[in-house]
CSV table of C-alpha atoms in Angstrom, one decimal:
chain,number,residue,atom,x,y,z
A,1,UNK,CA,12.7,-28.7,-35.4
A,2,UNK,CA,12.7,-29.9,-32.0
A,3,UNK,CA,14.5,-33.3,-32.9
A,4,UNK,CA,17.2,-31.4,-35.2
A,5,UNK,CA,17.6,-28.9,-32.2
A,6,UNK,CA,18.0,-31.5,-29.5
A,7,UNK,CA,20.2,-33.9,-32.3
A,8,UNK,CA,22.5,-30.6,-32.6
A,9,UNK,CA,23.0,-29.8,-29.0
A,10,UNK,CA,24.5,-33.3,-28.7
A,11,UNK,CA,26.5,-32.8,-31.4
A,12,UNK,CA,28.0,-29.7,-30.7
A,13,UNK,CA,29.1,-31.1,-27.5
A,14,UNK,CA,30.4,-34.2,-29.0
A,15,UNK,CA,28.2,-36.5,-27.3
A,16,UNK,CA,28.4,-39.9,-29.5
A,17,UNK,CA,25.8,-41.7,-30.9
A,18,UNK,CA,23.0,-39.9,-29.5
A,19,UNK,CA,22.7,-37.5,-32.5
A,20,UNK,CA,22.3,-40.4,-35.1
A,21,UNK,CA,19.4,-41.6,-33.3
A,22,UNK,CA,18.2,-38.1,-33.3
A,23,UNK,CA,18.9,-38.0,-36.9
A,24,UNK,CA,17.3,-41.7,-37.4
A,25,UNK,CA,14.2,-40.5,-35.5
A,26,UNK,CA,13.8,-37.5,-37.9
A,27,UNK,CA,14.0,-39.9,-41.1
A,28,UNK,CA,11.4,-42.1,-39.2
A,29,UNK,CA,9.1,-39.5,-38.0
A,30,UNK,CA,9.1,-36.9,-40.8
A,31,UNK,CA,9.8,-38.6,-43.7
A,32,UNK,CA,13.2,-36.0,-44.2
A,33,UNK,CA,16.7,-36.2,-43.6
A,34,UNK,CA,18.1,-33.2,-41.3
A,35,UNK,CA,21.1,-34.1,-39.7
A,36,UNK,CA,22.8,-32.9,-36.4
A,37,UNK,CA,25.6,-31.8,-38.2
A,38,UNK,CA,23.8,-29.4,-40.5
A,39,UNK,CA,23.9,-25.8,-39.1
A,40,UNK,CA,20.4,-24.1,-39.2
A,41,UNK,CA,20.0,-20.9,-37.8
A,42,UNK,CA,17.7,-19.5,-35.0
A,43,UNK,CA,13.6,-18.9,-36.2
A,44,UNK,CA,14.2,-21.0,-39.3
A,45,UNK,CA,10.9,-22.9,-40.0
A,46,UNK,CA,9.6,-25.9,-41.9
A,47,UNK,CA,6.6,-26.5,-43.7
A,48,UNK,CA,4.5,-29.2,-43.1
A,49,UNK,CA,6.7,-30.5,-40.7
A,50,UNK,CA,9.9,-30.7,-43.0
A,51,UNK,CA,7.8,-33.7,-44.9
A,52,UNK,CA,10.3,-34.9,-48.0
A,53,UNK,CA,12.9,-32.2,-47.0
A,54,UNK,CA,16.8,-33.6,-47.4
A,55,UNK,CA,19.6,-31.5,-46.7
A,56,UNK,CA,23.3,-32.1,-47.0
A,57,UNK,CA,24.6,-32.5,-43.7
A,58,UNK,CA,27.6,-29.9,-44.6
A,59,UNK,CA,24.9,-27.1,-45.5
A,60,UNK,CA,24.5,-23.6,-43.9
A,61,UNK,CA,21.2,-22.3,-43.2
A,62,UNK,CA,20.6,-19.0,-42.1
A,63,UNK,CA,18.3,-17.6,-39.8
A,64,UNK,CA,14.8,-16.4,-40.3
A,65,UNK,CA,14.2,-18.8,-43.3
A,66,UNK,CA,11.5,-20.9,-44.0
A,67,UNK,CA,11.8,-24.2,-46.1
A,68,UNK,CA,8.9,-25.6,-47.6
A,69,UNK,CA,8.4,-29.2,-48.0
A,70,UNK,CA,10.2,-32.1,-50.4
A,71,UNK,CA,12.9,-29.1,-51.2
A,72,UNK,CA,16.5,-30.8,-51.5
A,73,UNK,CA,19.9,-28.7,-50.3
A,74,UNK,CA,22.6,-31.1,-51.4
A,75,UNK,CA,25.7,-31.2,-53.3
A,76,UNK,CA,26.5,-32.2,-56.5
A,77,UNK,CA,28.9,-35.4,-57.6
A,78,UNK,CA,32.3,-33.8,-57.9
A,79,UNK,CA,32.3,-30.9,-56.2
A,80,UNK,CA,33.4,-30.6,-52.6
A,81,UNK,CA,31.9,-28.0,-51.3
A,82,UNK,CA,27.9,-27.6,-50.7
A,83,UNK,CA,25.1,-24.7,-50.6
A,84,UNK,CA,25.2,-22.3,-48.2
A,85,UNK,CA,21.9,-20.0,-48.1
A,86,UNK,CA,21.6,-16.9,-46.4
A,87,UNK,CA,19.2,-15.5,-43.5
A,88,UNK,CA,15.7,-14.6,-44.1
A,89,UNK,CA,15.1,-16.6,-47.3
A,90,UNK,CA,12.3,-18.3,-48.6
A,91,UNK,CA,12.6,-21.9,-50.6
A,92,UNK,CA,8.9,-22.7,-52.0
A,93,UNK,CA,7.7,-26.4,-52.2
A,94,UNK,CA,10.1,-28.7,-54.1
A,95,UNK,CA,13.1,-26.3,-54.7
A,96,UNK,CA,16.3,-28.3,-55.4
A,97,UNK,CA,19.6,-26.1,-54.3
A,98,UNK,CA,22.6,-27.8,-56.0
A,99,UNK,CA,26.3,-27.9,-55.5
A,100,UNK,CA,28.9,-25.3,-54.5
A,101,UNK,CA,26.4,-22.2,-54.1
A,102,UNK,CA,25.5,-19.8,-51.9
A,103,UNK,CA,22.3,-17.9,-52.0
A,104,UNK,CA,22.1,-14.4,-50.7
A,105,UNK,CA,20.3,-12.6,-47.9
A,106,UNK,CA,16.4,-11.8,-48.6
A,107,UNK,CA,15.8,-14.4,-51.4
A,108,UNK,CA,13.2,-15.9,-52.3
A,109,UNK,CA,13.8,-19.5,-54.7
A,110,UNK,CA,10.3,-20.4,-56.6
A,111,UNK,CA,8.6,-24.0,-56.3
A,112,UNK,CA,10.2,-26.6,-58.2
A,113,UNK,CA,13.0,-24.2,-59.0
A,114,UNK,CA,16.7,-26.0,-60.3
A,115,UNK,CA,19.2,-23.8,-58.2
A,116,UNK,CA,23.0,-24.5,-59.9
A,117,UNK,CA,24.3,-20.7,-59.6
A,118,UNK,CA,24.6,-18.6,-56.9
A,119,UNK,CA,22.0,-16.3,-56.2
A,120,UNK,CA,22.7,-12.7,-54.9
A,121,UNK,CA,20.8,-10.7,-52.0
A,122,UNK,CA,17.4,-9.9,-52.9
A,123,UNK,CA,16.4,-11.9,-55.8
A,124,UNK,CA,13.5,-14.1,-56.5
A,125,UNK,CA,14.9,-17.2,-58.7
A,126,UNK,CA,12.4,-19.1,-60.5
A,127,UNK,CA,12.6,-22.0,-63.5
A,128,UNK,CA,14.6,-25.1,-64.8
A,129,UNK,CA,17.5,-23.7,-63.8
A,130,UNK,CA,16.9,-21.2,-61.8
A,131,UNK,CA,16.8,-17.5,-63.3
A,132,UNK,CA,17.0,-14.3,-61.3
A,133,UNK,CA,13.4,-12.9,-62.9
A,134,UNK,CA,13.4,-10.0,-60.1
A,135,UNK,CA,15.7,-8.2,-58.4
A,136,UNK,CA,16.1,-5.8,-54.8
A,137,UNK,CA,12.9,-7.5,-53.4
A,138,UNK,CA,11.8,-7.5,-49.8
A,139,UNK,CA,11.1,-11.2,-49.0
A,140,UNK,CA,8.1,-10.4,-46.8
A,141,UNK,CA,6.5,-10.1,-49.9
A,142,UNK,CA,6.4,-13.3,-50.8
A,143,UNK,CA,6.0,-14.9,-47.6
């Protein structure tokens, strides 16, 4: 997170060329791509370093979430627009969050889950693709 922080800063103050290397030594280092341009919010965490992680660089993150590793956060050919996910959310290991979406507050997305619809607050979303299977959770839970 340090890189991606450091890679932001510069971006946000439109510093050029400095964030691709910062985004260059994330690919190297961790095996991911996080870009500078991505917005992650404050006390969002990944596991295991971020290993395999790749996230659009137009994605929203929320705060409070935690990412597990090789999960994907992308968009999907045709469509514009890319996942947005809320704050305090949890994305198991391997999760794939696909196209114009945006998952809700206090959700919780299940490992190797297929994400193609948008998710509302509180849910756990599990399966090829993803199903709501429970509903008005607290995310702690599952953490």
């Amino acid at each position: 997170m340090k890189l991606y922080h450091i890679g932001n800063y510069l971006h946000r103050h439109k510093i050029p060329l400095l964030p691709k290397v910062f985004n260059i030594l994330i690919r190297l280092i961790h095996n991911s791509a996080i870009f500078s341009e991505t917005s992650i919010g404050t006390n969002t965490v990944f596991a295991y370093g971020g290993i395999g992680v790749v996230i659009h660089k137009r994605s929203t993150i929320g705060k409070n979430c935690v990412i597990g590793s090789n999960v994907t956060i992308g968009g999907k050919s045709k469509s514009i627009n890319v996942p947005v996910i809320g704050d305090n959310c949890f994305i198991a290991t391997g999760a794939k969050i696909l196209g114009e979406i945006t998952i809700g507050n206090n959700c919780v997305i299940g490992a190797n889950c297929v994400v193609v619809k948008n998710v509302p607050d509180n849910s756990v979303v599990a399966g090829i693709p993803g199903k709501i299977i429970k509903s008005d959770i607290d995310p702690k839970d599952y953490y």
